[in-house]
Amino acid sequence: MRKGEKTRERILDIAETSVLQKGFGATSIDELIAEAELTKSGFFYHFSDKNALARALLQRHLERDDEILDDLFRRARELSDDPLHALLIGLKLFSEMLGKLQDGHPGCLVATYCYHERLFDREINELNASGVQNWRQRFVDIFEKIHEKYEPQDEVEVEALADMISTVVEGGIILSKVLKDPKVLADQVLLMRSYVKLLYQPKTVN
Amino acid sequence: MRKGEKTRERILDIAETSVLQKGFGATSIDELIAEAELTKSGFFYHFSDKNALARALLQRHLERDDEILDDLFRRARELSDDPLHALLIGLKLFSEMLGKLQDGHPGCLVATYCYHERLFDREINELNASGVQNWRQRFVDIFEKIHEKYEPQDEVEVEALADMISTVVEGGIILSKVLKDPKVLADQVLLMRSYVKLLYQPKTVN
DNA sequence: CAAATTTCTGTACCTAGAGTACGGTTTTCA
DNA sequence: TGAAAACCGTACTCTAGGTACAGAAATTTG
């Protein structure tokens, strides 16, 4: 039972890299099993078909992503009781983490899958949407706590504000990947942070 | 010479839709020629191979995109001589345009191609990067003019600021597509606009 | 209108990869 | 040690990318 898990993870690792670099349609099973040193029968023992692989890939990706964000913003809350300051610290930590990635961010499966929607069944597309809604809820919770203490300098919906973090990360990953410059992504998160700062900063005398 | 162009455009139209919905690897030539009512020989008369199709697709996409942005911000400049106000108007127009798209934004080839990099030759990847740098230059020009008249409320690099527009659009497209909600993209552009507003707003008494 | 050019069609063929089926073998673990 | 888990080998089907080439039909141009 344990060895099977190991092989399964190895396949998923190789598949994730390939999918992020070539797209799902161009990721061949033959190539995966060659790199995983496995036979085709071995592959189909773990995944009934390519769709099952896609589902497992996304599930694992969303779980890991959740863990990273949990950990990050938990650490941020430990550094400040104030919800606004905690978010600002969290975004700073996030930016630093992204900037430190050698070879840049490998990419996000949610983004790839959204550009493959006609390839997957409804279940996978719904899983993908639930991932985005999960991000939204996470940040809505944070912004609602901030709104209890601070008044925004502009009319904004909390949901749009929450989505902006996901937006900036997804968009930043794309720009960083295309330009082959990890700094772009880190800078974009800092700009998002700058917006949050200005938005909740009390008006001051010039 | 004119009929060939028409067929070529028809192929590109069908291919673009397919690539944005299923990815490049899963877009089959057989399917394209079936929908375009053409034979395989006819396809290869226009494109030497799939890579040539990819290149033509991206070229056309970038040209069209450029025209749309040229037109949009030209109209915005006609409505205000002030560079800041012109940008704010342009972003408003942009948001409205994106919100009006029935069925939502079809997607951006730059984003898709970035998640297919290993599939394409260097030329295509460089073309993709030049597209992003083109956007950067466009908005850097705008922000530099703004900086001549206004002082930002936070330390920001013009390049990062310029990139933020592309970032928000690319990220917004993804969230909108995944959630099947065109409003998300329009709202994200408005939030970007809100940031620009706050960033250059002179400090006022509370 | 006729010639030249462009724009395709038809056929035949090669190769790789997705996926199925299934019997057998080895490895792992309780 | 024995059952279950984790594979291997083989053989086959089908779809798709891509090549090659001969020629037909449509279109444009002189």
Tab-separated table of C-alpha atoms (C1' of nucleotides) in Angstrom:
chain	number	residue	atom	x	y	z
A	1	MET	CA	0.000	0.000	0.000
A	2	ARG	CA	2.849	2.374	0.686
A	3	LYS	CA	4.916	1.613	-2.391
A	4	GLY	CA	1.958	2.226	-4.622
A	5	GLU	CA	1.506	5.669	-3.140
A	6	LYS	CA	5.128	6.444	-3.848
A	7	THR	CA	4.843	5.475	-7.496
A	8	ARG	CA	1.610	7.396	-7.801
A	9	GLU	CA	3.263	10.510	-6.401
A	10	ARG	CA	6.205	10.062	-8.769
A	11	ILE	CA	3.850	9.905	-11.740
A	12	LEU	CA	1.990	12.981	-10.503
A	13	ASP	CA	5.239	14.903	-10.044
A	14	ILE	CA	6.391	14.197	-13.579
A	15	ALA	CA	2.942	14.803	-15.013
A	16	GLU	CA	2.555	18.142	-13.234
A	17	THR	CA	5.836	19.431	-14.605
A	18	SER	CA	4.948	18.292	-18.095
A	19	VAL	CA	1.408	19.680	-18.013
A	20	LEU	CA	2.648	23.080	-16.849
A	21	GLN	CA	5.278	23.176	-19.588
A	22	LYS	CA	3.440	21.660	-22.557
A	23	GLY	CA	-0.222	21.629	-21.707
A	24	PHE	CA	-2.331	18.609	-20.873
A	25	GLY	CA	-3.075	17.543	-24.422
A	26	ALA	CA	0.584	17.422	-25.353
A	27	THR	CA	1.543	15.456	-22.254
A	28	SER	CA	1.888	11.882	-23.433
A	29	ILE	CA	1.506	8.862	-21.220
A	30	ASP	CA	4.403	7.182	-23.003
A	31	GLU	CA	6.644	10.022	-21.958
A	32	LEU	CA	5.461	9.925	-18.352
A	33	ILE	CA	6.062	6.205	-17.962
A	34	ALA	CA	9.479	6.499	-19.583
A	35	GLU	CA	10.563	9.102	-17.049
A	36	ALA	CA	8.889	7.311	-14.154
A	37	GLU	CA	10.509	4.038	-15.273
A	38	LEU	CA	7.237	2.213	-15.401
A	39	THR	CA	5.219	0.327	-17.982
A	40	LYS	CA	1.954	1.430	-19.483
A	41	SER	CA	0.155	-1.272	-17.534
A	42	GLY	CA	1.670	0.137	-14.390
A	43	PHE	CA	0.354	3.559	-15.219
A	44	PHE	CA	-3.183	2.330	-15.860
A	45	TYR	CA	-3.084	0.432	-12.591
A	46	HIS	CA	-2.920	3.811	-10.829
A	47	PHE	CA	-5.093	5.898	-13.145
A	48	SER	CA	-8.023	4.520	-15.104
A	49	ASP	CA	-7.458	7.059	-17.890
A	50	LYS	CA	-5.942	10.443	-18.614
A	51	ASN	CA	-8.915	12.198	-17.062
A	52	ALA	CA	-8.325	10.437	-13.755
A	53	LEU	CA	-4.748	11.655	-13.888
A	54	ALA	CA	-5.954	15.209	-14.490
A	55	ARG	CA	-8.310	15.009	-11.526
A	56	ALA	CA	-5.702	13.629	-9.164
A	57	LEU	CA	-3.241	16.248	-10.345
A	58	LEU	CA	-5.593	19.126	-9.635
A	59	GLN	CA	-6.722	17.709	-6.293
A	60	ARG	CA	-3.162	17.412	-5.057
A	61	HIS	CA	-2.268	20.846	-6.395
A	62	LEU	CA	-5.181	22.527	-4.607
A	63	GLU	CA	-4.426	20.736	-1.348
A	64	ARG	CA	-0.768	21.734	-1.405
A	65	ASP	CA	-1.637	25.291	-2.338
A	66	ASP	CA	-4.036	25.468	0.569
A	67	GLU	CA	-1.390	24.221	2.970
A	68	ILE	CA	1.097	26.838	1.785
A	69	LEU	CA	-1.387	29.692	2.184
A	70	ASP	CA	-2.571	28.377	5.554
A	71	ASP	CA	0.978	28.282	6.805
A	72	LEU	CA	1.869	31.671	5.366
A	73	PHE	CA	-1.025	33.650	6.790
A	74	ARG	CA	-0.880	31.757	10.083
A	75	ARG	CA	2.710	32.942	10.452
A	76	ALA	CA	1.597	36.444	9.518
A	77	ARG	CA	-1.111	36.453	12.184
A	78	GLU	CA	1.436	35.357	14.743
A	79	LEU	CA	3.418	38.508	13.963
A	80	SER	CA	0.512	40.917	14.416
A	81	ASP	CA	-2.888	40.881	16.088
A	82	ASP	CA	-4.170	43.586	13.790
A	83	PRO	CA	-5.920	42.072	10.755
A	84	LEU	CA	-4.648	44.756	8.364
A	85	HIS	CA	-1.061	44.507	9.519
A	86	ALA	CA	-1.254	40.727	9.463
A	87	LEU	CA	-2.399	40.829	5.828
A	88	LEU	CA	0.349	43.286	4.917
A	89	ILE	CA	2.909	41.032	6.577
A	90	GLY	CA	1.420	37.999	4.858
A	91	LEU	CA	1.653	39.651	1.449
A	92	LYS	CA	5.238	40.644	2.158
A	93	LEU	CA	6.110	37.070	3.121
A	94	PHE	CA	4.270	35.835	0.045
A	95	SER	CA	6.217	38.154	-2.225
A	96	GLU	CA	9.504	37.080	-0.664
A	97	MET	CA	8.620	33.423	-1.041
A	98	LEU	CA	7.766	33.884	-4.721
A	99	GLY	CA	10.887	35.937	-5.394
A	100	LYS	CA	13.102	33.267	-3.871
A	101	LEU	CA	11.927	30.526	-6.227
A	102	GLN	CA	14.900	29.604	-8.377
A	103	ASP	CA	13.858	29.007	-12.003
A	104	GLY	CA	10.740	31.039	-11.195
A	105	HIS	CA	7.283	29.817	-10.322
A	106	PRO	CA	6.499	26.568	-12.163
A	107	GLY	CA	2.936	27.675	-12.899
A	108	CYS	CA	-0.565	27.091	-11.576
A	109	LEU	CA	-2.711	24.152	-12.643
A	110	VAL	CA	-5.871	26.187	-12.132
A	111	ALA	CA	-4.734	28.551	-14.888
A	112	THR	CA	-3.707	25.714	-17.206
A	113	TYR	CA	-6.951	23.845	-16.660
A	114	CYS	CA	-9.012	26.949	-17.357
A	115	TYR	CA	-7.430	27.034	-20.800
A	116	HIS	CA	-8.275	23.337	-21.259
A	117	GLU	CA	-11.890	23.331	-20.119
A	118	ARG	CA	-13.295	21.547	-23.169
A	119	LEU	CA	-10.834	18.749	-22.537
A	120	PHE	CA	-12.082	17.832	-19.082
A	121	ASP	CA	-15.344	16.523	-17.686
A	122	ARG	CA	-17.675	18.658	-15.580
A	123	GLU	CA	-16.326	17.243	-12.332
A	124	ILE	CA	-12.834	18.567	-13.002
A	125	ASN	CA	-14.067	21.978	-14.092
A	126	GLU	CA	-16.177	22.215	-10.948
A	127	LEU	CA	-13.196	21.194	-8.839
A	128	ASN	CA	-11.223	23.960	-10.494
A	129	ALA	CA	-13.951	26.512	-9.781
A	130	SER	CA	-14.165	25.371	-6.176
A	131	GLY	CA	-10.445	26.019	-5.870
A	132	VAL	CA	-10.885	29.628	-6.950
A	133	GLN	CA	-13.894	30.058	-4.669
A	134	ASN	CA	-11.870	28.667	-1.821
A	135	TRP	CA	-9.240	31.357	-2.378
A	136	ARG	CA	-12.002	33.951	-2.497
A	137	GLN	CA	-13.475	32.802	0.811
A	138	ARG	CA	-10.061	32.791	2.465
A	139	PHE	CA	-9.406	36.414	1.579
A	140	VAL	CA	-13.007	37.578	2.070
A	141	ASP	CA	-12.661	36.443	5.683
A	142	ILE	CA	-9.512	38.493	6.049
A	143	PHE	CA	-10.900	41.634	4.427
A	144	GLU	CA	-14.111	41.468	6.456
A	145	LYS	CA	-12.078	41.499	9.651
A	146	ILE	CA	-10.150	44.488	8.345
A	147	HIS	CA	-13.411	46.296	7.552
A	148	GLU	CA	-14.458	45.978	11.180
A	149	LYS	CA	-11.567	48.232	12.176
A	150	TYR	CA	-10.699	50.267	9.104
A	151	GLU	CA	-12.631	52.320	6.631
A	152	PRO	CA	-11.579	51.976	2.988
A	153	GLN	CA	-10.640	55.142	1.075
A	154	ASP	CA	-12.610	53.982	-1.957
A	155	GLU	CA	-15.820	52.064	-2.570
A	156	VAL	CA	-14.832	48.448	-3.045
A	157	GLU	CA	-16.552	45.088	-2.793
A	158	VAL	CA	-14.851	42.638	-0.442
A	159	GLU	CA	-15.267	39.819	-2.947
A	160	ALA	CA	-13.539	41.774	-5.710
A	161	LEU	CA	-10.826	42.713	-3.253
A	162	ALA	CA	-10.383	39.085	-2.246
A	163	ASP	CA	-10.298	37.990	-5.885
A	164	MET	CA	-7.627	40.571	-6.614
A	165	ILE	CA	-5.034	38.563	-4.714
A	166	SER	CA	-5.717	35.458	-6.805
A	167	THR	CA	-5.852	37.626	-9.919
A	168	VAL	CA	-2.506	39.255	-9.287
A	169	VAL	CA	-0.853	35.933	-8.527
A	170	GLU	CA	-2.269	34.198	-11.609
A	171	GLY	CA	-1.472	37.139	-13.859
A	172	GLY	CA	1.929	37.647	-12.260
A	173	ILE	CA	2.848	34.016	-12.841
A	174	ILE	CA	2.055	34.425	-16.525
A	175	LEU	CA	4.103	37.602	-16.954
A	176	SER	CA	6.980	36.104	-14.986
A	177	LYS	CA	6.947	32.935	-17.052
A	178	VAL	CA	6.760	34.730	-20.376
A	179	LEU	CA	9.506	37.202	-19.487
A	180	LYS	CA	11.503	34.553	-17.607
A	181	ASP	CA	11.835	36.972	-14.691
A	182	PRO	CA	10.741	35.850	-11.208
A	183	LYS	CA	10.978	39.433	-9.956
A	184	VAL	CA	7.883	40.452	-11.928
A	185	LEU	CA	5.640	38.156	-9.914
A	186	ALA	CA	7.133	39.225	-6.580
A	187	ASP	CA	6.756	42.891	-7.540
A	188	GLN	CA	3.130	42.442	-8.520
A	189	VAL	CA	2.300	40.996	-5.117
A	190	LEU	CA	4.050	43.995	-3.546
A	191	LEU	CA	1.961	46.350	-5.672
A	192	MET	CA	-1.174	44.583	-4.513
A	193	ARG	CA	0.144	45.123	-0.993
A	194	SER	CA	0.678	48.803	-1.774
A	195	TYR	CA	-2.952	49.067	-2.810
A	196	VAL	CA	-4.163	47.481	0.426
A	197	LYS	CA	-1.955	49.906	2.343
A	198	LEU	CA	-3.308	52.975	0.547
A	199	LEU	CA	-6.867	51.732	0.682
A	200	TYR	CA	-6.977	51.480	4.463
A	201	GLN	CA	-4.566	54.277	5.277
A	202	PRO	CA	-6.318	57.043	7.197
A	203	LYS	CA	-6.324	60.354	5.349
A	204	THR	CA	-3.530	62.590	6.547
A	205	VAL	CA	-2.666	66.256	6.233
A	206	ASN	CA	-0.529	67.017	3.221
B	1	MET	CA	-4.560	36.103	-53.527
B	2	ARG	CA	-7.752	37.249	-51.855
B	3	LYS	CA	-9.554	33.931	-51.571
B	4	GLY	CA	-6.535	32.328	-49.966
B	5	GLU	CA	-6.473	35.021	-47.308
B	6	LYS	CA	-10.099	34.355	-46.529
B	7	THR	CA	-9.535	30.631	-46.059
B	8	ARG	CA	-6.459	31.334	-43.967
B	9	GLU	CA	-8.431	33.645	-41.707
B	10	ARG	CA	-11.197	31.067	-41.400
B	11	ILE	CA	-8.688	28.443	-40.299
B	12	LEU	CA	-7.141	30.871	-37.813
B	13	ASP	CA	-10.556	31.761	-36.370
B	14	ILE	CA	-11.468	28.136	-35.771
B	15	ALA	CA	-8.001	27.307	-34.464
B	16	GLU	CA	-7.963	30.221	-32.029
B	17	THR	CA	-11.275	29.184	-30.505
B	18	SER	CA	-10.114	25.602	-30.194
B	19	VAL	CA	-6.708	26.475	-28.744
B	20	LEU	CA	-8.268	28.708	-26.107
B	21	GLN	CA	-10.745	26.008	-25.120
B	22	LYS	CA	-8.656	22.843	-25.315
B	23	GLY	CA	-5.042	23.909	-25.480
B	24	PHE	CA	-2.744	23.723	-28.470
B	25	GLY	CA	-1.731	20.098	-28.076
B	26	ALA	CA	-5.324	18.906	-28.052
B	27	THR	CA	-6.274	20.989	-31.064
B	28	SER	CA	-6.266	18.534	-33.968
B	29	ILE	CA	-5.742	19.501	-37.563
B	30	ASP	CA	-8.375	16.976	-38.617
B	31	GLU	CA	-10.905	18.803	-36.512
B	32	LEU	CA	-9.930	22.201	-37.887
B	33	ILE	CA	-10.238	21.125	-41.506
B	34	ALA	CA	-13.569	19.457	-40.809
B	35	GLU	CA	-14.999	22.683	-39.415
B	36	ALA	CA	-13.345	24.828	-42.086
B	37	GLU	CA	-14.619	22.447	-44.789
B	38	LEU	CA	-11.195	21.910	-46.248
B	39	THR	CA	-8.893	18.983	-46.935
B	40	LYS	CA	-5.671	18.256	-45.141
B	41	SER	CA	-3.734	19.199	-48.245
B	42	GLY	CA	-5.533	22.518	-48.251
B	43	PHE	CA	-4.465	23.134	-44.671
B	44	PHE	CA	-0.817	22.362	-45.353
B	45	TYR	CA	-0.931	24.695	-48.337
B	46	HIS	CA	-1.476	27.570	-45.892
B	47	PHE	CA	0.633	26.352	-42.958
B	48	SER	CA	3.751	24.261	-43.340
B	49	ASP	CA	3.109	22.556	-39.994
B	50	LYS	CA	1.360	23.043	-36.672
B	51	ASN	CA	4.112	25.367	-35.462
B	52	ALA	CA	3.496	27.723	-38.379
B	53	LEU	CA	-0.151	27.770	-37.399
B	54	ALA	CA	0.798	28.626	-33.831
B	55	ARG	CA	3.020	31.479	-34.986
B	56	ALA	CA	0.386	32.958	-37.306
B	57	LEU	CA	-2.206	32.646	-34.573
B	58	LEU	CA	-0.111	34.548	-32.044
B	59	GLN	CA	0.939	37.206	-34.550
B	60	ARG	CA	-2.636	37.965	-35.488
B	61	HIS	CA	-3.713	37.929	-31.847
B	62	LEU	CA	-1.042	40.440	-30.818
B	63	GLU	CA	-1.836	42.736	-33.747
B	64	ARG	CA	-5.547	42.767	-32.985
B	65	ASP	CA	-4.892	43.297	-29.304
B	66	ASP	CA	-2.670	46.244	-30.107
B	67	GLU	CA	-5.326	47.797	-32.301
B	68	ILE	CA	-7.945	47.481	-29.577
B	69	LEU	CA	-5.714	49.097	-26.948
B	70	ASP	CA	-4.593	51.819	-29.385
B	71	ASP	CA	-8.175	52.666	-30.116
B	72	LEU	CA	-9.276	52.523	-26.483
B	73	PHE	CA	-6.618	54.808	-25.037
B	74	ARG	CA	-6.778	57.130	-28.032
B	75	ARG	CA	-10.460	57.646	-27.276
B	76	ALA	CA	-9.585	58.180	-23.620
B	77	ARG	CA	-7.015	60.861	-24.483
B	78	GLU	CA	-9.614	62.622	-26.585
B	79	LEU	CA	-11.780	62.919	-23.482
B	80	SER	CA	-9.089	64.457	-21.275
B	81	ASP	CA	-5.799	66.227	-21.771
B	82	ASP	CA	-4.613	65.236	-18.340
B	83	PRO	CA	-2.594	61.996	-18.491
B	84	LEU	CA	-3.951	60.685	-15.177
B	85	HIS	CA	-7.562	61.373	-16.022
B	86	ALA	CA	-7.074	59.946	-19.481
B	87	LEU	CA	-5.756	56.700	-17.963
B	88	LEU	CA	-8.640	56.566	-15.487
B	89	ILE	CA	-11.095	57.071	-18.336
B	90	GLY	CA	-9.288	54.461	-20.419
B	91	LEU	CA	-9.466	51.899	-17.613
B	92	LYS	CA	-13.156	52.652	-17.151
B	93	LEU	CA	-13.784	52.146	-20.862
B	94	PHE	CA	-11.705	48.989	-20.747
B	95	SER	CA	-13.698	47.591	-17.847
B	96	GLU	CA	-16.975	48.390	-19.588
B	97	MET	CA	-15.789	46.749	-22.787
B	98	LEU	CA	-14.777	43.586	-20.940
B	99	GLY	CA	-18.011	43.473	-18.957
B	100	LYS	CA	-20.099	43.729	-22.110
B	101	LEU	CA	-18.593	40.614	-23.704
B	102	GLN	CA	-21.377	38.079	-23.894
B	103	ASP	CA	-20.116	34.571	-23.038
B	104	GLY	CA	-17.207	36.315	-21.306
B	105	HIS	CA	-13.699	36.910	-22.575
B	106	PRO	CA	-12.590	34.069	-24.846
B	107	GLY	CA	-9.088	34.060	-23.366
B	108	CYS	CA	-5.630	35.333	-24.213
B	109	LEU	CA	-3.212	33.408	-26.421
B	110	VAL	CA	-0.242	34.884	-24.557
B	111	ALA	CA	-1.420	33.128	-21.403
B	112	THR	CA	-2.107	29.849	-23.185
B	113	TYR	CA	1.233	29.912	-24.962
B	114	CYS	CA	3.091	30.575	-21.725
B	115	TYR	CA	1.674	27.297	-20.424
B	116	HIS	CA	2.841	25.564	-23.627
B	117	GLU	CA	6.381	26.902	-23.879
B	118	ARG	CA	8.072	23.527	-24.326
B	119	LEU	CA	5.797	22.872	-27.267
B	120	PHE	CA	6.936	25.828	-29.344
B	121	ASP	CA	10.206	26.878	-30.915
B	122	ARG	CA	12.253	29.800	-29.618
B	123	GLU	CA	10.851	32.173	-32.203
B	124	ILE	CA	7.303	31.780	-30.920
B	125	ASN	CA	8.336	32.132	-27.295
B	126	GLU	CA	10.252	35.291	-28.146
B	127	LEU	CA	7.265	36.634	-30.043
B	128	ASN	CA	5.178	35.987	-26.955
B	129	ALA	CA	7.652	37.803	-24.730
B	130	SER	CA	7.775	40.740	-27.134
B	131	GLY	CA	4.008	40.966	-26.853
B	132	VAL	CA	4.225	41.345	-23.080
B	133	GLN	CA	7.084	43.853	-23.367
B	134	ASN	CA	5.004	45.799	-25.839
B	135	TRP	CA	2.214	46.101	-23.284
B	136	ARG	CA	4.765	47.161	-20.694
B	137	GLN	CA	6.142	49.898	-22.927
B	138	ARG	CA	2.677	51.160	-23.742
B	139	PHE	CA	1.784	51.651	-20.090
B	140	VAL	CA	5.247	52.802	-19.003
B	141	ASP	CA	4.826	55.712	-21.440
B	142	ILE	CA	1.500	56.566	-19.848
B	143	PHE	CA	2.739	56.342	-16.256
B	144	GLU	CA	5.830	58.411	-17.007
B	145	LYS	CA	3.644	61.214	-18.283
B	146	ILE	CA	1.562	60.973	-15.137
B	147	HIS	CA	4.710	61.158	-12.993
B	148	GLU	CA	5.592	64.478	-14.598
B	149	LYS	CA	2.496	66.025	-13.044
B	150	TYR	CA	1.631	63.863	-10.048
B	151	GLU	CA	3.523	62.488	-7.129
B	152	PRO	CA	2.679	58.920	-6.114
B	153	GLN	CA	1.601	58.251	-2.518
B	154	ASP	CA	3.817	55.159	-2.352
B	155	GLU	CA	7.176	54.129	-3.731
B	156	VAL	CA	6.514	52.276	-6.955
B	157	GLU	CA	8.476	51.384	-10.067
B	158	VAL	CA	6.830	52.503	-13.291
B	159	GLU	CA	7.600	49.168	-14.942
B	160	ALA	CA	5.877	47.217	-12.176
B	161	LEU	CA	2.964	49.628	-12.364
B	162	ALA	CA	2.756	49.182	-16.130
B	163	ASP	CA	2.945	45.404	-15.774
B	164	MET	CA	0.128	45.481	-13.254
B	165	ILE	CA	-2.399	46.290	-15.949
B	166	SER	CA	-1.375	43.260	-18.008
B	167	THR	CA	-1.240	41.187	-14.818
B	168	VAL	CA	-4.748	42.121	-13.723
B	169	VAL	CA	-6.168	41.474	-17.174
B	170	GLU	CA	-4.465	38.077	-17.549
B	171	GLY	CA	-5.367	37.033	-14.019
B	172	GLY	CA	-8.864	38.443	-14.329
B	173	ILE	CA	-9.481	36.479	-17.508
B	174	ILE	CA	-8.540	33.281	-15.704
B	175	LEU	CA	-10.798	33.907	-12.707
B	176	SER	CA	-13.642	34.956	-14.978
B	177	LYS	CA	-13.267	31.873	-17.131
B	178	VAL	CA	-13.042	29.479	-14.210
B	179	LEU	CA	-16.016	31.007	-12.397
B	180	LYS	CA	-17.888	31.617	-15.674
B	181	ASP	CA	-18.583	35.176	-14.536
B	182	PRO	CA	-17.570	38.074	-16.841
B	183	LYS	CA	-18.139	40.550	-14.010
B	184	VAL	CA	-15.044	39.340	-12.162
B	185	LEU	CA	-12.727	40.524	-14.934
B	186	ALA	CA	-14.477	43.890	-15.271
B	187	ASP	CA	-14.328	44.383	-11.493
B	188	GLN	CA	-10.631	43.588	-11.355
B	189	VAL	CA	-9.865	46.273	-13.930
B	190	LEU	CA	-11.921	48.697	-11.849
B	191	LEU	CA	-9.914	47.754	-8.758
B	192	MET	CA	-6.708	48.415	-10.665
B	193	ARG	CA	-8.252	51.766	-11.548
B	194	SER	CA	-9.028	52.387	-7.897
B	195	TYR	CA	-5.365	51.804	-7.058
B	196	VAL	CA	-4.217	54.301	-9.687
B	197	LYS	CA	-6.702	56.816	-8.281
B	198	LEU	CA	-5.498	56.396	-4.697
B	199	LEU	CA	-1.861	56.326	-5.718
B	200	TYR	CA	-1.935	59.747	-7.365
B	201	GLN	CA	-4.608	61.323	-5.207
B	202	PRO	CA	-3.157	64.311	-3.334
B	203	LYS	CA	-3.295	63.868	0.411
B	204	THR	CA	-6.296	65.584	1.915
B	205	VAL	CA	-7.335	66.572	5.398
B	206	ASN	CA	-9.302	63.931	7.200
C	1	DC	C1'	-10.755	35.356	-73.503
C	2	DA	C1'	-6.545	32.817	-72.566
C	3	DA	C1'	-2.685	32.049	-69.828
C	4	DA	C1'	-0.640	32.005	-65.523
C	5	DT	C1'	-1.029	31.589	-60.883
C	6	DT	C1'	-3.216	30.465	-56.825
C	7	DT	C1'	-5.835	27.494	-54.309
C	8	DC	C1'	-6.956	23.768	-53.393
C	9	DT	C1'	-8.482	17.965	-53.831
C	10	DG	C1'	-7.370	12.946	-53.671
C	11	DT	C1'	-4.716	9.197	-52.522
C	12	DA	C1'	-1.485	6.715	-50.305
C	13	DC	C1'	1.552	6.084	-46.768
C	14	DC	C1'	4.413	6.410	-42.281
C	15	DT	C1'	4.808	7.155	-37.403
C	16	DA	C1'	3.552	8.158	-32.584
C	17	DG	C1'	0.459	8.096	-28.954
C	18	DA	C1'	-4.101	7.090	-26.345
C	19	DG	C1'	-6.443	3.550	-24.725
C	20	DT	C1'	-8.166	-1.558	-24.095
C	21	DA	C1'	-7.710	-6.303	-22.697
C	22	DC	C1'	-5.860	-9.720	-20.118
C	23	DG	C1'	-2.852	-13.238	-18.387
C	24	DG	C1'	0.984	-13.630	-15.787
C	25	DT	C1'	4.711	-12.226	-12.376
C	26	DT	C1'	6.887	-10.078	-8.715
C	27	DT	C1'	6.831	-7.455	-4.557
C	28	DT	C1'	5.026	-6.029	-0.248
C	29	DC	C1'	3.120	-6.487	3.976
C	30	DA	C1'	0.322	-8.429	7.649
D	1	DT	C1'	3.483	-17.919	4.112
D	2	DG	C1'	-0.190	-16.460	1.758
D	3	DA	C1'	-3.103	-12.970	0.103
D	4	DA	C1'	-3.313	-8.645	-1.719
D	5	DA	C1'	-1.012	-4.970	-4.061
D	6	DA	C1'	1.823	-3.487	-7.569
D	7	DC	C1'	3.279	-4.187	-11.302
D	8	DC	C1'	5.094	-6.455	-16.473
D	9	DG	C1'	4.444	-8.174	-21.419
D	10	DT	C1'	2.090	-8.536	-25.390
D	11	DA	C1'	-0.914	-7.642	-28.751
D	12	DC	C1'	-4.241	-4.943	-30.704
D	13	DT	C1'	-7.416	-0.711	-32.242
D	14	DC	C1'	-7.989	3.916	-33.413
D	15	DT	C1'	-6.949	8.629	-33.957
D	16	DA	C1'	-3.852	12.151	-35.325
D	17	DG	C1'	0.377	14.531	-37.220
D	18	DG	C1'	2.931	14.760	-41.002
D	19	DT	C1'	4.889	13.748	-45.889
D	20	DA	C1'	4.741	13.257	-50.856
D	21	DC	C1'	3.019	14.111	-55.054
D	22	DA	C1'	-0.032	14.352	-59.062
D	23	DG	C1'	-3.385	16.927	-60.702
D	24	DA	C1'	-7.896	19.620	-60.841
D	25	DA	C1'	-10.519	23.712	-60.196
D	26	DA	C1'	-10.950	28.372	-59.271
D	27	DT	C1'	-9.178	32.904	-59.537
D	28	DT	C1'	-6.687	36.550	-61.114
D	29	DT	C1'	-4.177	38.996	-64.523
D	30	DG	C1'	-2.503	40.401	-69.023
